[in-house]
Amino acid sequence: MGSGHGTELNLTLKVWRQKNSKAAGSFETHQLTGISTDMSFLEMFDVLNEKLISEGKEAIAFDHDCREGICGMCSMYINGRPHGPKQGVTTCQLHMRSFKNGDTIVVEPWRSAAFPVIKDLAVDRSAFDRIIASGGYISVNTGNAQDANNILIPKTDADEAFGAAACIGCGACVAACKNSSAMLFVSAKVSQLALLPQGQVERKERVKKMVAAMDEEGFGNCTNTGACEAECPKGISLENIARMNRELMGATFK
Amino acid sequence: MSQGFLKSSIGKKFVMGLTGLFLISFLVVHCFINCLIFFNDGGLTFNIGADFMAHNWLIRAGELVLFFGLIVHVIQALLLTLENKKARPIGYAKIDGAANSSWYSRSMGLLGTLLLMFLIIHLVHFWVKSRFTGLPGEDANGNENLYAVMQETFKMAWVVVLYALSMISLAYHLLHGFQSAFQTLGLNHKVYTPIIKKAGIAFSILIPFIFALMPILMFLGIIK
Ligand code: HEM
Ligand code: SF4
Ligand code: FES
């Protein structure tokens, strides 16, 4: 039989362990045997954690929630890449069939001054929340929801806005970028609203405030390497970054 | 112009992109003038061009703007690179950069530093002589003989090797920089961006190649 059912792997896992945000961390090595290739990467961690707990040791802290690729919580930097070796997936969607028997897998937390480690592989991504809070909203009248076709939106705009709105705020773009730049995330959030009629009221103030908040949090400056786009599990395009640059220029010079 | 914009990360990049494109425009002019050596007439045509460049007040003023642009580009590059280092105080133990980006896009600071070192040596070779310490007399047309300096300089093998290697650095700096500058300025378009990228690749290979050809052909005695 090919890859898939019944195949089991023996692996060496090097995992970053760190007690808290203040402590200095280090790698811990674990030998794993009989890992099914049908397991997700997070399930492999569940197996390891159960073993650790049964041995009376402390389980490895890692973020996860939906386990179906939509919440953006899972955040491991696996063998030198955010979310591991596959393009367009989150860590919860990564399966052990992407690895070979005998592999050594290095697992690290997202590394960025703006994403301090909370514990082990879990990092604090509330910097993203503060950027959203600074301007990533629209003014709406409260009351009954309008009829969906009351405001007509060109198909191309709707499609681009929808594409930008697919961002799940996982932070892989920051983790992948050599500069720890948050431009892909922020530009997706700016674009999604700038493209739609509902976003026009705060359009200029929004981009100024969100870029200022992004800089404030200590993310680095974009150098257009494109690593973010290549690693984004939701295929957010670099076009959004160019759009945000235009939006900021438009908001500044007009 | 808003102070806030230039202090923002995007504003700093904007300055980088504009000065980068300005330096690219200078490369075009510089390359055209230097191509006059390919007339292979003992530098007579080239010296006409060089003499004109040295004495036209507009060009001299442009030279000042050029130095200013280069200095701003370099200072801004330094600031950006330092800030970006600070944004990741603890690095990764294992990085698979090749999986998501080109090595030269990640090495703009290094390539730029090599270019800066080259530019200093290059200025000492030619610009300092032509502007300050004087040239070795005039050619048959009565023009200042900058060509003679080229001939002297490119007799030295290490100089030729240095120039050729530096042009490789320039090529890679431009391979990323050319298209990157357009993205920075917000010019990303479904139809034009692929064209800009292709034009950028052609430019990044052609211009450094022609530049590198000059010392090599003079060293080999093919251009006399
Ligand atoms: C003839 C000389 C040069 C030309 C034509 C040139 C051109 C460019 C261009 C077009 C960019 C892209 C700007 C952008 O992405 O918006 C760039 C970026 C850059 N340059 Fe230069 N450059 C030159 C010399 C230098 C020197 C001497 C240095 C350094 C000391 C330098 C350092 C950098 C750095 C670090 C970047 C990356 C910044 C970024 O991508 O955001 N460059 N250059
Ligand atoms: S842009 Fe992509 S990589 Fe960045 S936070 Fe959004 S979904 Fe994650
Ligand atoms: S756990 Fe929700 S995206 Fe992975």
Coordinates of C-alpha atoms and ligand atoms in Angstrom, one line a residue:
Chain A
M1 CA 0.0 0.0 0.0
G2 CA 1.1 3.6 -0.6
S3 CA 1.1 6.3 1.9
G4 CA -1.9 6.4 4.2
H5 CA -3.6 3.8 6.4
G6 CA -1.6 1.6 8.5
T7 CA 1.8 3.4 8.1
E8 CA 3.5 4.3 11.3
L9 CA 6.5 6.6 11.9
N10 CA 9.3 6.8 14.4
L11 CA 10.3 10.4 14.9
T12 CA 12.7 12.6 16.9
L13 CA 11.0 15.8 18.0
K14 CA 13.0 18.9 19.2
V15 CA 10.5 21.1 20.9
W16 CA 11.1 24.6 22.4
R17 CA 10.3 24.7 26.1
Q18 CA 10.0 27.9 28.0
K19 CA 8.4 28.3 31.5
N20 CA 7.1 31.8 30.9
S21 CA 7.7 35.1 29.0
K22 CA 10.6 36.0 31.3
A23 CA 12.4 32.7 31.4
A24 CA 15.1 31.7 29.0
G25 CA 13.9 28.7 27.0
S26 CA 15.7 25.8 25.4
F27 CA 15.0 22.7 23.2
E28 CA 13.9 19.4 24.6
T29 CA 14.2 16.2 22.6
H30 CA 11.6 13.5 22.5
Q31 CA 11.6 10.1 20.8
L32 CA 8.2 9.1 19.4
T33 CA 7.3 5.7 18.1
G34 CA 4.3 4.4 16.2
I35 CA 2.9 7.7 15.1
S36 CA 0.2 7.1 12.6
T37 CA 0.5 9.0 9.3
D38 CA -3.2 9.7 9.5
M39 CA -2.7 11.8 12.6
S40 CA -2.7 15.6 12.4
F41 CA 0.4 17.4 13.7
L42 CA -1.6 18.5 16.7
E43 CA -2.8 15.0 17.4
M44 CA 0.8 13.9 17.4
F45 CA 1.4 16.6 20.1
D46 CA -1.6 15.2 22.0
V47 CA 0.0 11.8 22.0
L48 CA 3.2 13.2 23.3
N49 CA 1.5 15.3 26.0
E50 CA -0.5 12.2 27.3
K51 CA 2.8 10.4 27.5
L52 CA 4.4 13.3 29.4
I53 CA 1.5 13.6 31.8
S54 CA 1.5 9.8 32.5
E55 CA 5.2 10.2 33.3
G56 CA 4.3 13.0 35.8
K57 CA 6.0 15.6 33.6
E58 CA 4.5 18.9 32.4
A59 CA 2.6 18.9 29.1
I60 CA 3.8 21.1 26.3
A61 CA 1.8 24.3 25.9
F62 CA 0.6 25.0 22.4
D63 CA -2.3 27.1 20.9
H64 CA -5.2 25.4 19.1
D65 CA -8.9 25.8 19.0
C66 CA -11.0 24.8 15.9
R67 CA -8.6 22.2 14.5
E68 CA -10.2 22.7 11.1
G69 CA -8.2 25.5 9.7
I70 CA -10.5 28.4 10.4
C71 CA -9.6 30.0 13.8
G72 CA -5.9 30.7 13.3
M73 CA -4.9 29.7 16.8
C74 CA -2.5 26.9 16.0
S75 CA 0.9 28.5 15.5
M76 CA 4.0 26.2 15.3
Y77 CA 7.1 27.0 13.4
I78 CA 8.0 23.5 12.1
N79 CA 11.3 22.7 10.4
G80 CA 12.0 26.3 9.5
R81 CA 8.6 27.2 8.3
P82 CA 5.3 28.5 9.9
H83 CA 2.7 25.7 9.9
G84 CA 5.3 23.2 8.5
P85 CA 6.3 22.0 5.1
K86 CA 3.0 22.3 3.2
Q87 CA 1.7 25.4 1.4
G88 CA -1.7 26.8 2.2
V89 CA -2.5 24.9 5.4
T90 CA -2.5 25.6 9.1
T91 CA -0.7 23.3 11.6
C92 CA -4.0 21.6 12.5
Q93 CA -4.4 20.7 8.9
L94 CA -0.9 19.3 8.5
H95 CA -0.8 15.5 8.7
M96 CA 2.0 13.2 9.7
R97 CA 2.0 11.7 6.2
S98 CA 4.0 14.9 5.2
F99 CA 6.9 13.4 7.2
K100 CA 9.2 10.4 6.7
N101 CA 10.1 7.6 9.1
G102 CA 13.2 8.6 11.1
D103 CA 12.7 12.4 10.5
T104 CA 13.9 14.9 13.1
I105 CA 11.3 17.7 13.4
V106 CA 12.2 21.0 15.0
V107 CA 9.3 22.9 16.5
E108 CA 9.6 26.5 17.6
P109 CA 7.2 29.3 18.6
W110 CA 6.5 32.3 16.3
R111 CA 9.5 34.6 16.8
S112 CA 8.8 38.3 17.0
A113 CA 9.3 41.0 19.5
A114 CA 5.6 41.8 19.1
F115 CA 4.6 38.2 19.8
P116 CA 6.2 37.4 23.2
V117 CA 6.2 33.7 24.2
I118 CA 3.6 33.0 26.9
K119 CA 4.8 29.4 27.5
D120 CA 6.5 26.8 25.3
L121 CA 5.0 27.2 21.9
A122 CA 2.2 29.6 22.8
V123 CA 2.7 33.2 21.9
D124 CA 0.8 36.3 22.8
R125 CA -0.8 37.7 19.5
S126 CA -2.9 40.4 21.2
A127 CA -0.8 42.9 19.2
F128 CA -3.1 41.9 16.3
D129 CA -6.2 42.6 18.4
R130 CA -4.9 46.1 19.3
I131 CA -4.2 46.9 15.6
I132 CA -7.8 45.9 14.8
A133 CA -9.2 47.9 17.7
S134 CA -7.3 51.0 16.4
G135 CA -9.4 51.1 13.2
G136 CA -10.5 47.8 11.8
Y137 CA -14.2 48.5 12.2
I138 CA -17.0 50.3 10.4
S139 CA -19.8 52.6 11.6
V140 CA -23.2 51.0 11.1
N141 CA -26.6 52.0 12.0
T142 CA -28.0 49.7 14.6
G143 CA -31.4 48.2 14.0
N144 CA -32.7 45.6 11.6
A145 CA -30.3 44.2 9.0
Q146 CA -30.7 45.7 5.6
D147 CA -31.8 43.8 2.5
A148 CA -28.6 42.2 1.1
N149 CA -29.0 43.9 -2.3
N150 CA -29.7 47.4 -1.0
I151 CA -26.1 48.4 -1.6
L152 CA -24.8 47.2 -4.9
I153 CA -21.1 46.2 -5.0
P154 CA -19.2 45.4 -8.2
K155 CA -18.3 41.7 -8.4
T156 CA -14.6 42.3 -8.7
D157 CA -14.6 44.5 -5.6
A158 CA -16.7 41.9 -3.7
D159 CA -14.3 39.1 -4.7
E160 CA -11.2 41.1 -3.7
A161 CA -12.7 42.1 -0.4
F162 CA -13.8 38.5 0.2
G163 CA -10.2 37.3 -0.6
A164 CA -8.8 39.8 1.9
A165 CA -11.4 38.8 4.5
A166 CA -10.2 35.2 4.4
C167 CA -7.3 36.2 6.7
I168 CA -7.7 34.3 10.0
G169 CA -5.1 36.4 12.0
C170 CA -2.8 33.4 12.5
G171 CA 0.4 35.4 12.4
A172 CA 2.2 33.1 10.0
C173 CA 3.1 36.1 7.8
V174 CA 4.9 37.7 10.7
A175 CA 6.6 34.4 11.7
A176 CA 7.8 33.8 8.1
C177 CA 9.0 37.3 7.4
K178 CA 12.7 37.9 8.0
N179 CA 11.7 41.4 9.3
S180 CA 8.8 40.2 11.5
S181 CA 6.6 42.5 9.4
A182 CA 2.8 42.4 9.9
M183 CA 2.1 44.1 6.6
L184 CA 0.2 41.2 5.1
F185 CA -2.2 40.9 8.0
V186 CA -2.8 44.6 8.4
S187 CA -3.1 45.1 4.6
A188 CA -5.7 42.4 4.4
K189 CA -7.8 44.0 7.2
V190 CA -7.4 47.5 5.6
S191 CA -8.3 46.2 2.1
Q192 CA -11.3 44.2 3.1
L193 CA -13.0 47.4 4.4
A194 CA -11.5 49.9 1.9
L195 CA -13.0 47.9 -1.0
L196 CA -16.6 48.0 0.2
P197 CA -19.0 50.9 0.5
Q198 CA -19.6 50.3 4.2
G199 CA -15.9 51.0 4.8
Q200 CA -15.7 54.4 3.2
V201 CA -16.6 56.6 6.2
E202 CA -13.5 55.8 8.2
R203 CA -11.4 54.9 5.2
K204 CA -8.6 57.5 5.5
E205 CA -8.5 57.6 9.3
R206 CA -8.5 53.8 9.4
V207 CA -5.4 53.2 7.4
K208 CA -3.4 55.9 9.3
K209 CA -4.5 54.5 12.6
M210 CA -3.9 50.9 11.8
V211 CA -0.4 51.5 10.3
A212 CA 0.5 53.6 13.3
A213 CA -0.7 50.9 15.7
M214 CA 1.3 48.3 13.7
D215 CA 4.5 50.4 14.0
E216 CA 3.8 51.0 17.7
E217 CA 3.7 47.2 18.4
G218 CA 7.3 46.8 17.2
F219 CA 6.7 44.8 14.0
G220 CA 9.5 45.3 11.4
N221 CA 9.4 47.0 8.0
C222 CA 8.4 45.2 4.9
T223 CA 11.1 44.6 2.3
N224 CA 8.8 42.8 -0.2
T225 CA 10.5 39.4 0.1
G226 CA 7.1 37.8 -0.4
A227 CA 7.7 35.1 2.3
C228 CA 4.3 36.1 3.9
E229 CA 2.3 35.4 0.8
A230 CA 4.1 32.1 0.2
E231 CA 3.4 30.9 3.8
C232 CA -0.1 32.4 4.3
P233 CA -2.6 29.5 4.9
K234 CA -5.4 31.6 3.3
G235 CA -3.5 32.7 0.2
I236 CA -3.7 36.4 1.1
S237 CA -2.1 38.3 -1.8
L238 CA 0.8 40.9 -1.8
E239 CA -1.6 43.1 -3.8
N240 CA -3.1 44.0 -0.5
I241 CA 0.2 45.4 0.7
A242 CA 0.5 47.6 -2.4
R243 CA -3.1 48.7 -1.8
M244 CA -2.4 49.6 1.8
N245 CA 0.6 51.6 0.6
R246 CA -1.6 53.5 -1.8
E247 CA -4.3 54.0 0.8
L248 CA -1.8 55.5 3.3
M249 CA -0.4 57.8 0.6
G250 CA -3.9 58.8 -0.4
A251 CA -4.8 59.5 3.2
T252 CA -1.7 61.5 3.7
F253 CA -1.3 63.6 0.6
K254 CA -5.0 64.5 -0.1
Chain B
M1 CA 4.1 66.5 3.4
S2 CA 3.1 64.9 6.6
Q3 CA 5.8 64.2 9.1
G4 CA 3.9 61.2 10.4
F5 CA 4.0 59.6 6.9
L6 CA 7.8 59.7 6.6
K7 CA 8.2 58.3 10.1
S8 CA 5.9 55.4 9.5
S9 CA 7.3 52.1 8.3
I10 CA 5.5 52.6 4.9
G11 CA 6.9 56.1 4.6
K12 CA 10.4 55.0 5.2
K13 CA 10.0 52.3 2.5
F14 CA 8.5 54.9 0.2
V15 CA 11.8 56.9 0.5
M16 CA 13.7 53.8 -0.1
G17 CA 11.7 53.0 -3.3
L18 CA 11.9 56.5 -4.7
T19 CA 15.7 56.9 -4.1
G20 CA 16.2 53.3 -5.5
L21 CA 14.3 54.2 -8.7
F22 CA 16.3 57.5 -8.9
L23 CA 19.6 55.5 -8.6
I24 CA 18.3 53.2 -11.4
S25 CA 17.7 56.2 -13.6
F26 CA 21.3 57.3 -13.0
L27 CA 22.6 53.8 -13.9
V28 CA 20.9 54.2 -17.3
V29 CA 22.6 57.6 -18.1
H30 CA 26.0 56.3 -16.7
C31 CA 25.8 53.2 -18.8
F32 CA 24.9 55.1 -22.0
I33 CA 27.8 57.5 -21.7
N34 CA 30.2 54.6 -20.9
C35 CA 29.1 52.7 -23.9
L36 CA 30.8 55.3 -26.0
I37 CA 34.1 53.3 -25.3
F38 CA 32.7 50.6 -27.6
F39 CA 33.4 52.9 -30.6
N40 CA 36.9 51.6 -29.9
D41 CA 38.5 54.8 -31.2
G42 CA 41.0 55.3 -28.5
G43 CA 38.4 57.0 -26.3
L44 CA 37.9 60.0 -28.5
T45 CA 34.1 59.7 -28.5
F46 CA 34.0 58.7 -24.9
N47 CA 36.0 61.7 -23.9
I48 CA 33.6 64.1 -25.7
G49 CA 30.8 62.6 -23.5
A50 CA 32.9 62.7 -20.3
D51 CA 34.1 66.2 -20.9
F52 CA 30.5 67.4 -21.5
M53 CA 29.4 65.7 -18.2
A54 CA 32.2 67.3 -16.3
H55 CA 31.5 70.8 -17.4
N56 CA 27.8 71.1 -17.9
W57 CA 26.4 72.9 -14.9
L58 CA 23.1 71.0 -15.0
I59 CA 24.9 67.7 -14.9
R60 CA 27.1 69.0 -12.0
A61 CA 23.9 70.0 -10.1
G62 CA 22.5 66.6 -10.9
E63 CA 25.6 65.0 -9.4
L64 CA 24.9 66.7 -6.1
V65 CA 21.3 65.4 -6.1
L66 CA 22.6 62.0 -7.0
F67 CA 25.0 62.0 -4.0
F68 CA 22.1 63.2 -1.8
G69 CA 19.9 60.4 -3.1
L70 CA 22.5 57.8 -2.5
I71 CA 23.2 59.0 1.0
V72 CA 19.5 59.0 1.9
H73 CA 19.1 55.5 0.3
V74 CA 22.1 54.2 2.4
I75 CA 21.0 55.9 5.7
Q76 CA 17.5 54.7 5.3
A77 CA 18.7 51.2 4.5
L78 CA 20.7 51.2 7.7
L79 CA 17.8 52.4 9.8
L80 CA 15.4 49.9 8.3
T81 CA 17.9 47.0 8.7
L82 CA 18.6 47.8 12.3
E83 CA 14.8 48.2 13.1
N84 CA 14.1 44.9 11.4
K85 CA 16.8 43.2 13.4
K86 CA 15.2 44.5 16.6
A87 CA 11.8 43.2 15.6
R88 CA 13.1 39.6 16.1
P89 CA 15.4 39.6 19.1
I90 CA 15.4 35.8 19.4
G91 CA 16.0 34.1 16.1
Y92 CA 14.9 30.7 14.9
A93 CA 17.1 27.7 15.4
K94 CA 16.1 26.3 12.0
I95 CA 15.0 28.5 9.0
D96 CA 14.0 27.2 5.6
G97 CA 14.1 30.5 3.8
A98 CA 14.4 29.0 0.3
A99 CA 10.9 27.6 0.7
N100 CA 9.3 31.0 0.6
S101 CA 11.6 33.7 -0.8
S102 CA 14.7 34.2 -2.9
W103 CA 18.1 34.5 -1.1
Y104 CA 18.8 37.9 -2.7
S105 CA 15.5 39.4 -1.6
R106 CA 16.6 38.5 2.0
S107 CA 20.1 39.8 1.4
M108 CA 19.5 43.4 0.2
G109 CA 21.4 44.9 3.2
L110 CA 24.5 42.7 2.4
L111 CA 24.3 43.3 -1.3
G112 CA 23.9 47.0 -0.7
T113 CA 26.9 47.1 1.6
L114 CA 29.0 45.4 -1.1
L115 CA 27.8 48.0 -3.5
L116 CA 28.7 50.8 -1.1
M117 CA 32.2 49.5 -0.7
F118 CA 32.5 49.2 -4.5
L119 CA 31.2 52.7 -5.0
I120 CA 33.8 54.2 -2.7
I121 CA 36.6 52.4 -4.5
H122 CA 35.0 53.3 -7.8
L123 CA 34.8 57.0 -6.9
V124 CA 38.5 57.0 -5.8
H125 CA 39.4 55.4 -9.2
F126 CA 37.6 57.9 -11.4
W127 CA 35.6 60.7 -9.8
V128 CA 38.2 61.9 -7.4
K129 CA 40.7 62.1 -10.3
S130 CA 38.4 63.8 -12.7
R131 CA 37.1 66.3 -10.2
F132 CA 40.0 67.0 -7.9
T133 CA 43.4 65.5 -8.5
G134 CA 43.4 66.1 -12.2
L135 CA 43.5 64.0 -15.4
P136 CA 46.6 63.1 -17.4
G137 CA 46.3 65.9 -20.0
E138 CA 44.1 66.1 -23.1
D139 CA 43.3 63.8 -26.0
A140 CA 43.7 64.6 -29.8
N141 CA 40.4 66.5 -29.7
G142 CA 41.5 68.7 -26.8
N143 CA 39.1 67.0 -24.4
E144 CA 40.1 65.9 -20.9
N145 CA 41.4 62.4 -21.2
L146 CA 39.3 60.4 -18.7
Y147 CA 39.7 57.4 -21.0
A148 CA 43.4 57.2 -20.2
V149 CA 42.5 56.8 -16.6
M150 CA 40.3 53.9 -17.5
Q151 CA 43.1 52.3 -19.5
E152 CA 45.5 52.6 -16.6
T153 CA 43.0 51.4 -14.0
F154 CA 41.8 48.4 -15.9
K155 CA 45.4 47.1 -16.5
M156 CA 45.2 45.8 -12.9
A157 CA 43.7 42.3 -12.8
W158 CA 42.4 42.7 -9.2
V159 CA 40.4 45.8 -10.2
V160 CA 38.8 44.0 -13.1
V161 CA 37.8 41.1 -10.9
L162 CA 36.5 43.4 -8.3
Y163 CA 34.4 45.3 -10.8
A164 CA 33.0 42.2 -12.4
L165 CA 32.0 40.7 -8.9
S166 CA 30.5 44.0 -7.9
M167 CA 28.3 44.0 -11.0
I168 CA 27.0 40.6 -9.9
S169 CA 26.1 42.2 -6.6
L170 CA 24.4 45.0 -8.5
A171 CA 22.5 42.5 -10.6
Y172 CA 21.1 40.7 -7.6
H173 CA 20.3 44.0 -5.8
L174 CA 18.3 45.1 -8.8
L175 CA 16.7 41.7 -9.4
H176 CA 14.8 42.2 -6.1
G177 CA 14.9 46.0 -6.0
F178 CA 13.5 46.9 -9.4
Q179 CA 10.1 45.3 -9.0
S180 CA 10.2 45.8 -5.2
A181 CA 10.2 49.6 -5.7
F182 CA 7.0 49.5 -7.7
Q183 CA 5.3 47.4 -5.0
T184 CA 6.5 49.8 -2.3
L185 CA 5.0 52.8 -4.3
G186 CA 1.7 50.9 -4.4
L187 CA 1.9 50.1 -8.1
N188 CA 0.7 46.5 -8.2
H189 CA -1.6 45.7 -11.1
K190 CA -2.9 42.5 -12.6
V191 CA -1.7 43.4 -16.1
Y192 CA 1.3 45.7 -15.5
T193 CA 3.0 44.0 -12.6
P194 CA 4.0 40.9 -14.6
I195 CA 5.4 43.2 -17.3
I196 CA 7.3 45.3 -14.7
K197 CA 8.8 42.1 -13.3
K198 CA 10.0 40.9 -16.7
A199 CA 11.4 44.3 -17.6
G200 CA 13.1 44.3 -14.2
I201 CA 14.8 41.0 -14.8
A202 CA 16.0 42.1 -18.3
F203 CA 17.3 45.4 -16.8
S204 CA 19.0 43.8 -13.9
I205 CA 20.9 41.4 -16.1
L206 CA 21.6 43.7 -19.1
I207 CA 22.9 46.9 -17.3
P208 CA 25.4 45.1 -14.9
F209 CA 26.5 42.9 -17.8
I210 CA 27.3 45.9 -20.0
F211 CA 29.1 47.6 -17.1
A212 CA 31.1 44.4 -16.4
L213 CA 32.1 44.1 -20.1
M214 CA 34.0 47.4 -20.0
P215 CA 36.8 46.6 -17.6
I216 CA 37.0 43.0 -19.0
L217 CA 37.3 44.0 -22.6
M218 CA 39.8 46.7 -21.8
F219 CA 41.9 44.3 -19.8
L220 CA 41.9 41.8 -22.6
G221 CA 43.0 44.6 -25.0
I222 CA 39.9 44.1 -27.2
I223 CA 38.9 47.7 -26.5
K224 CA 42.0 49.8 -26.9
Ligands
HEM1 C1 23.5 52.1 -7.8 C2 23.2 51.8 -6.6 C3 21.9 51.3 -6.1 C4 20.7 51.1 -6.7 C5 20.3 51.3 -8.2 C6 19.7 50.7 -5.7 C7 18.4 50.3 -6.0 C8 17.5 49.9 -5.0 C9 16.1 49.6 -5.2 C10 15.4 49.9 -6.5 C11 15.6 49.2 -4.1 C12 14.2 48.7 -3.8 C13 13.5 49.7 -3.0 C14 12.1 49.3 -2.5 O1 11.9 48.1 -2.3 O2 11.2 50.1 -2.4 C15 16.7 49.1 -3.2 C16 16.6 48.6 -1.9 C17 17.6 48.5 -1.0 N1 18.9 49.0 -1.1 FE1 19.6 49.8 -2.8 N2 20.4 50.6 -4.5 C18 21.7 51.0 -4.7 C19 22.7 51.1 -3.8 C20 22.5 50.7 -2.4 C21 23.5 50.8 -1.4 C22 24.9 51.4 -1.6 C23 23.0 50.3 -0.3 C24 23.6 50.1 1.1 C25 24.4 50.4 1.8 C26 21.7 49.8 -0.6 C27 20.8 49.2 0.3 C28 19.5 48.8 0.1 C29 18.7 48.0 1.0 C30 19.1 47.5 2.3 C31 17.5 47.8 0.3 C32 16.4 47.0 0.9 C33 15.3 47.8 1.4 C34 14.0 47.2 0.9 O3 14.0 46.3 0.1 O4 13.1 47.7 1.5 N3 21.4 50.1 -1.9 N4 17.9 49.5 -3.7
SF4_2 S1 -2.4 37.3 6.2 FE1 -2.4 35.1 6.1 S2 -0.6 34.5 7.4 FE2 -1.1 36.6 7.9 S3 -2.4 36.5 9.7 FE3 -3.8 36.6 7.8 S4 -4.1 34.4 7.3 FE4 -2.4 34.4 8.7
FES3 S1 -6.6 25.2 15.4 FE1 -8.0 26.6 14.3 S2 -6.8 27.0 12.5 FE2 -5.6 25.4 13.5

